[in-house]
CSV table of C-alpha atoms in Angstrom, one decimal:
chain,number,residue,atom,x,y,z
A,1,MET,CA,19.8,26.3,18.4
A,2,LYS,CA,21.4,24.4,15.2
A,3,PHE,CA,20.1,22.4,12.5
A,4,CYS,CA,21.9,19.3,11.1
A,5,ASN,CA,22.2,18.2,7.7
A,6,LEU,CA,21.4,15.2,6.0
A,7,ARG,CA,25.4,13.4,6.9
A,8,GLU,CA,24.7,14.7,10.9
A,9,CYS,CA,21.4,13.6,10.8
A,10,LYS,CA,22.2,10.0,9.9
A,11,ALA,CA,25.2,10.2,12.1
A,12,ASN,CA,23.4,11.7,15.3
A,13,PRO,CA,19.9,10.7,15.6
A,14,LEU,CA,19.4,12.4,18.7
A,15,PHE,CA,20.8,15.7,17.2
A,16,MET,CA,18.1,14.9,14.3
A,17,TYR,CA,14.8,14.7,16.9
A,18,LYS,CA,16.2,17.9,18.5
A,19,THR,CA,16.1,19.4,15.3
A,20,ILE,CA,12.6,18.1,14.7
A,21,LEU,CA,11.3,19.1,18.2
A,22,TYR,CA,12.9,22.4,17.9
A,23,SER,CA,10.9,23.1,14.3
A,24,THR,CA,7.5,21.7,15.9
A,25,LEU,CA,7.8,24.2,18.9
A,26,CYS,CA,8.7,27.2,16.4
A,27,PHE,CA,5.7,26.1,14.4
A,28,LEU,CA,3.7,26.0,18.1
A,29,PHE,CA,5.0,29.6,19.0
A,30,TRP,CA,4.3,30.9,15.4
A,31,ILE,CA,0.6,29.4,15.2
A,32,ASN,CA,-0.4,32.0,17.9
A,33,PHE,CA,0.0,35.0,15.6
A,34,ALA,CA,-1.2,33.7,12.3
A,35,SER,CA,-5.3,32.6,11.1
A,36,ALA,CA,-4.4,28.7,11.0
A,37,GLN,CA,-5.2,25.4,12.2
A,38,LEU,CA,-2.2,22.9,13.4
A,39,LYS,CA,-2.8,19.4,13.8
A,40,ILE,CA,0.2,16.8,15.8
A,41,ASP,CA,-0.2,13.6,16.1
A,42,ALA,CA,1.6,10.2,16.8
A,43,GLU,CA,1.4,6.7,16.3
A,44,VAL,CA,3.2,3.6,17.9
A,45,ARG,CA,2.2,0.7,16.0
A,46,PRO,CA,3.7,-2.8,17.5
A,47,ARG,CA,3.2,-6.2,15.9
A,48,PHE,CA,4.3,-9.6,16.8
A,49,GLU,CA,4.3,-12.3,13.9
A,50,PHE,CA,5.1,-16.1,13.9
A,51,ARG,CA,5.7,-17.2,10.6
A,52,HIS,CA,5.6,-20.4,9.4
A,53,GLY,CA,5.1,-20.5,5.7
A,54,PHE,CA,4.0,-16.8,5.5
A,55,GLN,CA,4.7,-16.0,1.6
A,56,THR,CA,5.8,-19.0,0.5
A,57,LEU,CA,5.6,-22.7,1.4
A,58,PHE,CA,7.3,-24.0,4.8
A,59,PRO,CA,10.8,-26.0,4.0
A,60,ASP,CA,11.9,-28.6,5.7
A,61,ASN,CA,14.9,-28.6,8.6
A,62,VAL,CA,14.4,-24.7,9.7
A,63,ASP,CA,12.7,-23.2,12.2
A,64,ALA,CA,9.5,-20.5,12.1
A,65,ALA,CA,10.4,-17.0,12.5
A,66,THR,CA,9.5,-15.0,15.2
A,67,PHE,CA,10.0,-11.4,15.7
A,68,VAL,CA,8.0,-8.0,16.7
A,69,SER,CA,8.5,-4.8,14.5
A,70,GLN,CA,7.2,-1.4,15.3
A,71,ARG,CA,6.4,1.8,13.5
A,72,THR,CA,6.7,5.3,15.4
A,73,ARG,CA,5.0,8.5,13.5
A,74,LEU,CA,5.0,11.9,14.1
A,75,ASN,CA,2.5,13.9,11.9
A,76,THR,CA,2.3,17.6,11.8
A,77,GLY,CA,-0.8,19.5,9.6
A,78,LEU,CA,-1.0,22.8,8.7
A,79,ASN,CA,-4.4,24.3,7.0
A,80,ILE,CA,-3.2,28.4,6.1
A,81,GLU,CA,-5.0,30.6,4.3
A,82,LYS,CA,-4.7,29.3,0.2
A,83,LEU,CA,-2.1,26.4,1.7
A,84,ASN,CA,-2.2,23.1,3.1
A,85,PHE,CA,1.1,21.7,4.4
A,86,TYR,CA,2.1,18.0,6.4
A,87,ILE,CA,4.8,16.1,7.3
A,88,SER,CA,5.1,13.1,8.4
A,89,VAL,CA,8.3,11.4,9.4
A,90,GLN,CA,8.8,7.8,10.8
A,91,ASP,CA,10.8,5.1,12.5
A,92,ILE,CA,10.8,1.5,10.9
A,93,ARG,CA,12.5,-1.3,13.6
A,94,VAL,CA,12.5,-4.7,14.6
A,95,TRP,CA,12.5,-5.2,18.4
A,96,GLY,CA,16.3,-5.9,19.3
A,97,ASP,CA,17.8,-4.8,16.2
A,98,VAL,CA,20.3,-2.8,17.7
A,99,PRO,CA,21.6,-3.0,21.0
A,100,GLN,CA,20.3,-1.1,24.3
A,101,LEU,CA,23.3,0.8,25.0
A,102,ASN,CA,23.4,1.9,21.0
A,103,THR,CA,25.1,5.3,19.9
A,104,THR,CA,23.2,5.0,16.5
A,105,ASP,CA,20.0,3.1,15.0
A,106,ASN,CA,19.9,1.1,12.3
A,107,ASN,CA,18.7,3.6,9.3
A,108,GLY,CA,14.9,3.0,9.5
A,109,PHE,CA,14.3,6.6,9.9
A,110,SER,CA,12.7,8.2,7.1
A,111,LEU,CA,10.1,11.1,5.9
A,112,HIS,CA,7.4,9.3,4.9
A,113,GLN,CA,5.3,12.3,3.3
A,114,ALA,CA,5.9,15.9,2.9
A,115,TRP,CA,3.9,17.8,1.1
A,116,GLY,CA,2.4,21.8,0.0
A,117,GLU,CA,-1.1,22.0,-1.5
A,118,LEU,CA,-1.5,25.3,-3.1
A,119,LEU,CA,-5.1,26.1,-2.9
A,120,PHE,CA,-6.2,28.3,-5.9
A,121,SER,CA,-9.7,28.1,-5.6
A,122,PRO,CA,-12.5,25.9,-4.2
A,123,GLU,CA,-12.2,23.9,-6.6
A,124,VAL,CA,-8.4,23.9,-8.0
A,125,THR,CA,-5.6,22.6,-6.2
A,126,LEU,CA,-1.8,21.5,-6.8
A,127,LYS,CA,-0.3,19.1,-4.1
A,128,LEU,CA,3.6,18.6,-4.4
A,129,GLY,CA,6.2,16.5,-2.6
A,130,ARG,CA,6.2,13.3,-1.4
A,131,GLN,CA,2.8,11.9,-0.4
A,132,VAL,CA,0.1,8.7,-0.5
A,133,LEU,CA,-1.7,8.1,-3.3
A,134,ASN,CA,-5.0,6.2,-2.9
A,135,TYR,CA,-7.3,5.5,-5.2
A,136,ASP,CA,-10.5,3.7,-5.3
A,137,ASP,CA,-10.1,0.5,-3.8
A,138,GLN,CA,-6.4,0.9,-3.5
A,139,ARG,CA,-6.0,-2.0,-6.2
A,140,ILE,CA,-3.4,-0.1,-8.7
A,141,PHE,CA,-2.9,2.9,-6.1
A,142,GLY,CA,-2.9,2.5,-2.5
A,143,GLY,CA,-0.8,3.3,0.8
A,144,VAL,CA,0.2,0.1,2.0
A,145,ALA,CA,-1.1,0.8,5.4
A,146,TRP,CA,-0.1,-2.7,6.3
A,147,ALA,CA,3.3,-2.8,5.8
A,148,GLN,CA,5.3,-1.2,8.4
A,149,GLN,CA,7.3,1.3,6.4
A,150,ALA,CA,4.0,1.9,3.9
A,151,ARG,CA,4.3,3.3,0.5
A,152,SER,CA,4.5,6.9,-0.8
A,153,HIS,CA,5.7,8.8,-4.0
A,154,ASP,CA,7.5,11.9,-4.8
A,155,VAL,CA,5.0,13.5,-7.2
A,156,ALA,CA,3.1,16.8,-8.5
A,157,LEU,CA,-0.9,16.4,-8.6
A,158,PHE,CA,-3.4,18.8,-9.8
A,159,LYS,CA,-6.6,18.3,-8.3
A,160,TYR,CA,-10.2,19.6,-9.9
A,161,THR,CA,-13.1,19.0,-7.5
A,162,LYS,CA,-16.9,20.3,-8.3
A,163,ASP,CA,-20.5,19.2,-8.0
A,164,GLY,CA,-19.5,15.5,-7.0
A,165,LEU,CA,-16.5,15.4,-10.4
A,166,VAL,CA,-13.2,14.6,-9.3
A,167,PHE,CA,-10.5,14.9,-11.5
A,168,HIS,CA,-6.6,14.3,-10.6
A,169,LEU,CA,-3.8,14.5,-13.0
A,170,GLY,CA,-0.5,13.4,-11.8
A,171,ALA,CA,3.1,13.3,-13.1
A,172,GLY,CA,6.8,12.1,-11.0
A,173,PHE,CA,9.8,11.8,-12.3
A,174,ASN,CA,12.9,10.2,-10.3
A,175,GLN,CA,16.7,10.0,-10.2
A,176,ASN,CA,19.6,8.8,-7.7
A,177,GLY,CA,20.5,12.3,-6.8
A,178,GLU,CA,21.6,15.6,-8.8
A,179,ALA,CA,23.7,15.1,-11.5
A,180,LEU,CA,25.6,17.1,-14.7
A,181,THR,CA,24.8,14.5,-17.1
A,182,GLY,CA,22.7,11.2,-17.3
A,183,THR,CA,19.3,10.7,-16.3
A,184,THR,CA,19.9,6.6,-15.9
A,185,LEU,CA,17.9,5.5,-12.7
A,186,THR,CA,19.7,2.5,-10.4
A,187,VAL,CA,17.9,2.7,-7.5
A,188,PRO,CA,15.7,-0.8,-7.4
A,189,ARG,CA,12.2,-1.3,-7.2
A,190,THR,CA,10.8,2.2,-8.7
A,191,TYR,CA,9.5,3.7,-11.6
A,192,LYS,CA,11.6,6.5,-13.6
A,193,SER,CA,8.4,8.2,-14.6
A,194,ILE,CA,4.8,7.9,-14.5
A,195,GLN,CA,1.7,9.9,-15.7
A,196,PHE,CA,-1.5,9.1,-14.3
A,197,ALA,CA,-5.2,10.9,-14.5
A,198,TRP,CA,-8.2,9.6,-12.3
A,199,LEU,CA,-11.7,10.9,-12.8
A,200,HIS,CA,-14.3,10.2,-10.6
A,201,LYS,CA,-18.0,10.6,-10.2
A,202,ASP,CA,-20.7,9.9,-7.2
A,203,TRP,CA,-24.0,9.6,-7.8
A,204,GLU,CA,-26.8,8.5,-4.9
A,205,ASN,CA,-26.4,4.9,-5.0
A,206,LEU,CA,-23.5,4.2,-7.8
A,207,SER,CA,-19.9,5.5,-7.9
A,208,GLY,CA,-17.4,5.2,-10.4
A,209,SER,CA,-13.9,6.2,-11.4
A,210,LEU,CA,-11.7,6.0,-14.8
A,211,LEU,CA,-8.0,5.5,-14.3
A,212,PHE,CA,-4.9,5.8,-16.7
A,213,LEU,CA,-1.4,5.5,-15.9
A,214,ASN,CA,1.7,5.7,-18.0
A,215,ASN,CA,4.3,3.8,-16.2
A,216,GLY,CA,8.2,4.2,-17.1
A,217,LEU,CA,10.7,1.6,-16.3
A,218,GLN,CA,14.2,2.1,-16.1
A,219,PHE,CA,16.3,-0.4,-18.7
A,220,ILE,CA,19.8,-0.9,-18.3
A,221,ASP,CA,22.2,-2.4,-20.5
A,222,ASP,CA,24.9,-3.7,-19.0
A,223,LEU,CA,27.1,-4.0,-22.3
A,224,ASN,CA,26.3,-0.6,-23.7
A,225,ALA,CA,24.9,2.3,-22.0
A,226,ASP,CA,23.7,3.8,-25.2
A,227,ASN,CA,21.0,1.3,-25.1
A,228,ASN,CA,19.4,2.4,-21.8
A,229,GLU,CA,16.2,3.7,-21.9
A,230,THR,CA,13.0,4.0,-20.3
A,231,ARG,CA,10.3,1.4,-21.5
A,232,TYR,CA,6.5,2.7,-20.8
A,233,SER,CA,3.6,0.7,-20.3
A,234,GLN,CA,-0.3,1.7,-20.3
A,235,THR,CA,-2.6,0.8,-17.5
A,236,VAL,CA,-6.2,1.4,-17.9
A,237,GLY,CA,-9.5,0.6,-16.3
A,238,THR,CA,-12.9,0.9,-14.3
A,239,HIS,CA,-13.9,1.0,-11.4
A,240,ILE,CA,-17.2,0.7,-10.4
A,241,LYS,CA,-19.1,0.3,-6.9
A,242,TYR,CA,-23.2,-0.1,-6.5
A,243,ASN,CA,-24.8,0.1,-2.8
A,244,ARG,CA,-28.6,0.3,-2.5
A,245,ASP,CA,-30.1,-0.8,0.5
A,246,ARG,CA,-28.6,-3.6,2.4
A,247,MET,CA,-26.7,-4.8,-1.3
A,248,GLY,CA,-23.4,-3.8,-2.0
A,249,LEU,CA,-21.5,-4.1,-5.5
A,250,VAL,CA,-18.0,-3.5,-6.6
A,251,SER,CA,-16.5,-4.5,-10.2
A,252,ASN,CA,-13.1,-3.5,-11.5
A,253,LEU,CA,-11.7,-3.8,-14.8
A,254,TYR,CA,-8.6,-2.8,-16.2
A,255,TYR,CA,-6.3,-3.7,-19.4
A,256,GLN,CA,-2.4,-3.5,-19.6
A,257,PHE,CA,-0.4,-2.7,-22.7
A,258,GLY,CA,2.8,-1.8,-24.1
A,259,LYS,CA,6.4,-2.4,-23.1
A,260,ASP,CA,7.5,-4.2,-20.0
A,261,VAL,CA,11.0,-3.4,-18.9
A,262,ASN,CA,12.8,-6.2,-20.7
A,263,ASP,CA,11.1,-4.8,-24.0
A,264,ASN,CA,7.9,-7.5,-24.5
A,265,ASP,CA,4.6,-6.5,-25.7
A,266,ILE,CA,2.3,-6.6,-22.7
A,267,GLY,CA,-1.4,-7.5,-23.1
A,268,ALA,CA,-3.2,-8.7,-19.7
A,269,TYR,CA,-6.1,-7.8,-17.6
A,270,LEU,CA,-7.7,-7.9,-14.4
A,271,LEU,CA,-11.6,-8.6,-13.8
A,272,GLY,CA,-12.8,-8.5,-10.3
A,273,LEU,CA,-16.2,-8.9,-9.0
A,274,GLU,CA,-18.0,-9.0,-5.4
A,275,GLY,CA,-21.1,-8.5,-4.0
A,276,SER,CA,-21.9,-8.1,-0.1
A,277,TYR,CA,-25.4,-8.7,1.8
A,278,LYS,CA,-26.0,-6.9,5.4
A,279,ALA,CA,-28.2,-9.9,6.7
A,280,THR,CA,-28.1,-8.0,9.6
A,281,GLU,CA,-26.8,-5.2,11.2
A,282,GLN,CA,-24.1,-7.4,13.2
A,283,TRP,CA,-23.8,-9.7,10.0
A,284,ARG,CA,-22.5,-8.9,6.5
A,285,VAL,CA,-21.7,-11.8,4.3
A,286,ILE,CA,-19.1,-11.1,1.1
A,287,ALA,CA,-18.8,-13.6,-2.1
A,288,GLY,CA,-16.1,-12.3,-5.3
A,289,GLY,CA,-13.6,-13.5,-7.5
A,290,GLU,CA,-10.7,-11.8,-9.1
A,291,TRP,CA,-9.2,-13.3,-12.5
A,292,GLN,CA,-5.5,-11.7,-13.4
A,293,SER,CA,-4.2,-13.1,-16.6
A,294,GLY,CA,-0.7,-14.7,-16.8
A,295,ASN,CA,2.0,-16.2,-18.9
A,296,ASP,CA,1.9,-20.2,-19.8
A,297,ASN,CA,4.4,-21.5,-17.6
A,298,GLY,CA,5.0,-18.8,-15.7
A,299,ALA,CA,7.3,-16.5,-17.8
A,300,PRO,CA,7.0,-14.2,-21.0
A,301,SER,CA,7.7,-16.4,-24.6
A,302,GLY,CA,8.0,-15.0,-27.7
A,303,GLY,CA,8.6,-11.2,-26.8
A,304,GLU,CA,4.5,-11.4,-25.5
A,305,ASN,CA,4.1,-10.9,-21.6
A,306,ASP,CA,0.5,-11.6,-20.7
A,307,ALA,CA,0.7,-11.4,-17.0
A,308,PHE,CA,-1.4,-8.5,-15.4
A,309,THR,CA,1.0,-6.3,-12.6
A,310,PRO,CA,-0.9,-4.6,-10.3
A,311,PHE,CA,2.3,-2.0,-10.0
A,312,TYR,CA,1.4,0.4,-6.4
A,313,GLY,CA,-1.9,-1.2,-4.7
A,314,THR,CA,-2.2,-2.2,-1.4
A,315,ASN,CA,-2.0,-5.8,-2.6
A,316,HIS,CA,-2.2,-7.2,0.8
A,317,LYS,CA,-5.5,-6.4,0.6
A,318,PHE,CA,-6.3,-8.9,-1.8
A,319,ASN,CA,-5.8,-12.3,-2.8
A,320,GLY,CA,-5.2,-13.9,1.0
A,321,LEU,CA,-3.6,-12.0,3.6
A,322,MET,CA,-0.6,-14.7,3.5
A,323,ASP,CA,1.2,-12.6,0.6
A,324,TYR,CA,1.5,-15.3,-1.6
A,325,PHE,CA,0.6,-13.4,-4.2
A,326,PHE,CA,1.8,-10.0,-5.7
A,327,VAL,CA,3.5,-9.0,-2.6
A,328,GLY,CA,7.2,-8.8,-3.8
A,329,ASN,CA,6.5,-11.8,-5.7
A,330,HIS,CA,4.5,-13.7,-8.5
A,331,ILE,CA,5.2,-11.0,-10.6
A,332,ASN,CA,5.4,-11.7,-14.3
A,333,ASN,CA,4.2,-15.5,-13.8
A,334,VAL,CA,1.2,-17.4,-14.4
A,335,GLY,CA,-1.8,-15.3,-13.0
A,336,LEU,CA,-4.3,-16.0,-10.6
A,337,PHE,CA,-7.9,-16.9,-10.4
A,338,ASP,CA,-9.2,-15.9,-7.4
A,339,LEU,CA,-12.7,-16.9,-5.6
A,340,TYR,CA,-13.5,-16.3,-1.4
A,341,LEU,CA,-16.8,-15.8,0.5
A,342,GLY,CA,-16.2,-13.5,3.5
A,343,SER,CA,-17.8,-12.5,6.5
A,344,VAL,CA,-17.8,-9.2,9.1
A,345,VAL,CA,-19.5,-10.0,12.2
A,346,LYS,CA,-20.0,-7.1,14.6
A,347,THR,CA,-19.2,-8.7,18.2
A,348,ASN,CA,-20.0,-5.6,20.0
A,349,GLU,CA,-19.7,-1.9,19.9
A,350,LYS,CA,-16.0,-1.7,19.8
A,351,SER,CA,-15.0,-5.1,18.4
A,352,ASN,CA,-15.8,-7.4,15.5
A,353,LEU,CA,-14.6,-10.4,13.2
A,354,ASN,CA,-13.3,-10.5,9.6
A,355,ILE,CA,-13.7,-14.4,7.9
A,356,ARG,CA,-12.4,-14.4,4.6
A,357,LEU,CA,-11.9,-18.4,2.7
A,358,HIS,CA,-9.9,-18.2,-0.7
A,359,ASN,CA,-9.1,-20.5,-3.0
A,360,PHE,CA,-6.7,-20.0,-6.0
A,361,SER,CA,-6.2,-21.5,-8.9
A,362,ALA,CA,-3.4,-20.2,-12.1
A,363,ALA,CA,-5.1,-18.3,-14.6
A,364,ALA,CA,-2.7,-19.6,-17.5
A,365,ASP,CA,-1.5,-22.9,-17.7
A,366,LEU,CA,1.4,-24.5,-15.9
A,367,ALA,CA,4.1,-27.1,-17.3
A,368,ALA,CA,2.1,-30.0,-19.2
A,369,GLY,CA,-0.3,-31.8,-17.2
A,370,ASP,CA,0.1,-30.2,-14.2
A,371,SER,CA,-3.0,-29.1,-12.0
A,372,LYS,CA,-4.0,-24.9,-12.0
A,373,GLN,CA,-4.8,-25.8,-8.2
A,374,LEU,CA,-3.0,-23.7,-5.9
A,375,GLY,CA,-4.5,-24.2,-2.7
A,376,THR,CA,-7.1,-22.6,-0.1
A,377,GLU,CA,-6.2,-20.1,2.5
A,378,LEU,CA,-8.7,-19.2,5.6
A,379,ASP,CA,-7.6,-15.8,7.1
A,380,LEU,CA,-9.3,-14.7,10.5
A,381,VAL,CA,-8.9,-11.2,11.5
A,382,TYR,CA,-10.6,-9.8,15.6
A,383,SER,CA,-10.4,-6.5,16.0
A,384,TYR,CA,-11.0,-4.4,18.9
A,385,ASP,CA,-11.1,-0.5,19.9
A,386,PHE,CA,-9.6,-0.3,23.4
A,387,VAL,CA,-10.3,3.3,23.4
A,388,LYS,CA,-11.0,6.2,20.7
A,389,TYR,CA,-7.1,6.0,19.6
A,390,VAL,CA,-6.0,2.3,20.6
A,391,ASN,CA,-6.7,-0.8,18.8
A,392,ILE,CA,-6.2,-4.2,18.9
A,393,LYS,CA,-6.1,-7.0,16.1
A,394,LEU,CA,-5.5,-10.7,16.3
A,395,GLY,CA,-4.9,-12.5,13.2
A,396,TYR,CA,-4.6,-16.1,12.0
A,397,SER,CA,-4.3,-17.3,8.6
A,398,HIS,CA,-3.9,-21.1,7.7
A,399,LEU,CA,-2.7,-22.1,3.9
A,400,PHE,CA,-3.9,-25.5,2.6
A,401,ALA,CA,-1.2,-26.1,-0.2
A,402,SER,CA,-2.2,-28.0,-3.7
A,403,GLU,CA,0.0,-29.6,-6.0
A,404,GLY,CA,0.7,-26.7,-8.1
A,405,MET,CA,1.3,-24.6,-5.0
A,406,GLU,CA,4.7,-27.0,-5.2
A,407,ILE,CA,5.4,-26.2,-8.1
A,408,LEU,CA,5.2,-23.1,-8.6
A,409,LYS,CA,7.1,-22.5,-5.4
A,410,ASN,CA,9.0,-25.8,-6.1
A,411,ASN,CA,8.7,-27.2,-2.5
A,412,PHE,CA,8.0,-30.3,-2.3
A,413,ASP,CA,8.2,-30.4,1.3
A,414,ASP,CA,5.0,-31.5,3.1
A,415,ASN,CA,5.1,-29.0,6.3
A,416,THR,CA,1.7,-27.1,7.3
A,417,ASN,CA,1.5,-23.7,6.4
A,418,TYR,CA,0.0,-21.0,8.8
A,419,TRP,CA,0.9,-17.4,9.9
A,420,ALA,CA,-0.2,-15.5,13.2
A,421,TRP,CA,0.1,-12.1,14.1
A,422,ALA,CA,-1.4,-9.9,17.0
A,423,MET,CA,-1.4,-5.9,16.7
A,424,ILE,CA,-1.5,-2.8,18.8
A,425,THR,CA,-2.0,0.9,17.4
A,426,ILE,CA,-1.5,3.9,19.5
A,427,LYS,CA,-2.8,7.3,17.7
A,428,PRO,CA,-3.1,9.9,19.9
A,429,THR,CA,-3.8,13.6,18.7
A,430,LEU,CA,-0.9,15.5,21.1
A,431,PHE,CA,-2.1,19.0,19.5
A,432,THR,CA,-5.0,20.9,18.0
A,433,THR,CA,-5.7,24.4,17.7
A,434,PRO,CA,-9.0,26.1,16.0
A,435,ILE,CA,-9.0,28.6,13.0
A,436,ASN,CA,-8.4,32.0,15.1
């Protein structure tokens, strides 16, 4: 059996899949002779979407978007003495994006995770490779599981855990590839260098975290390469969570300073507070708000940038499911003030209905005299566990846009804005072996 190199794999996906299968079979053979635990699971997740005003206001004289996207994953986890090892490969596609009698697929195959964790002691480990970073409520670091491709980082992560105290220290440095000279990064939408620290402590009814992120973005001067440099911003903040009896409170407080990629001085903040009350075993009510600072008129001025950036968080989880804010948009803009009410209703043992109503307004001023009110969004999500490894979700969202949103999106067409979707997640365990 011959293994394919990267170029052969891209040119011949079938050869690549055979290579992965062969490697897995080798694992299965070897596992019988080692003191180890091996688990192989898979995921198939097709999602139908009907977009009529998703992420931006719907314009005149166009048709709504309708499609089915799909994520397919194969995950292999291995635990042996002094080592945890994990590989997750995935294929992301839209149904019909290649012909039925295709010879090669579009390049939707990727390595989602590939890491090894060295276990120096029960308290101290070092995790190296491509991995998902999820911290607290995923406001600054999150896996973005909603997106079919999701997010992962190439980092080294030192971890220390003892007596309810958890400390993580991580670092990453990105480049286009191997080179003989220079370190200028041209890969879009990624950082050049990050360093972060996370400290977490649990008590009986309270938990708290401190996070520090040093985020380096590549600046490129198209006229003078000597001016290319890495510009760093810093984010520091805390996440506090309190639960007692039927009540719960969650708060976020973050502040950003340093430089943005355009060399503006940053002075931005995020304040968030959410309360919940479990009225009955089947019904929980939620109320909260979040303030993210912004720039007047939607742009930095005078060398000052007051707009908060939630960087690598799971932004789809916050500020409405229609992704009008901070999901590939609304960066360095007027900020956001989001007040919301919600409820989770457990309809039976296998299903629940999640309801959220958001009211959005700008945190900073729009043009002189323009209203800060942006609109109201209603989100409905129904979830049903068909069996243990199959979940079905249905969703509908409706945005009632205000004049401020029309100004912000530069769209004054009078159209209804809504979004509907249906998703099935199939996640069976294919193979598992206990520790010998």
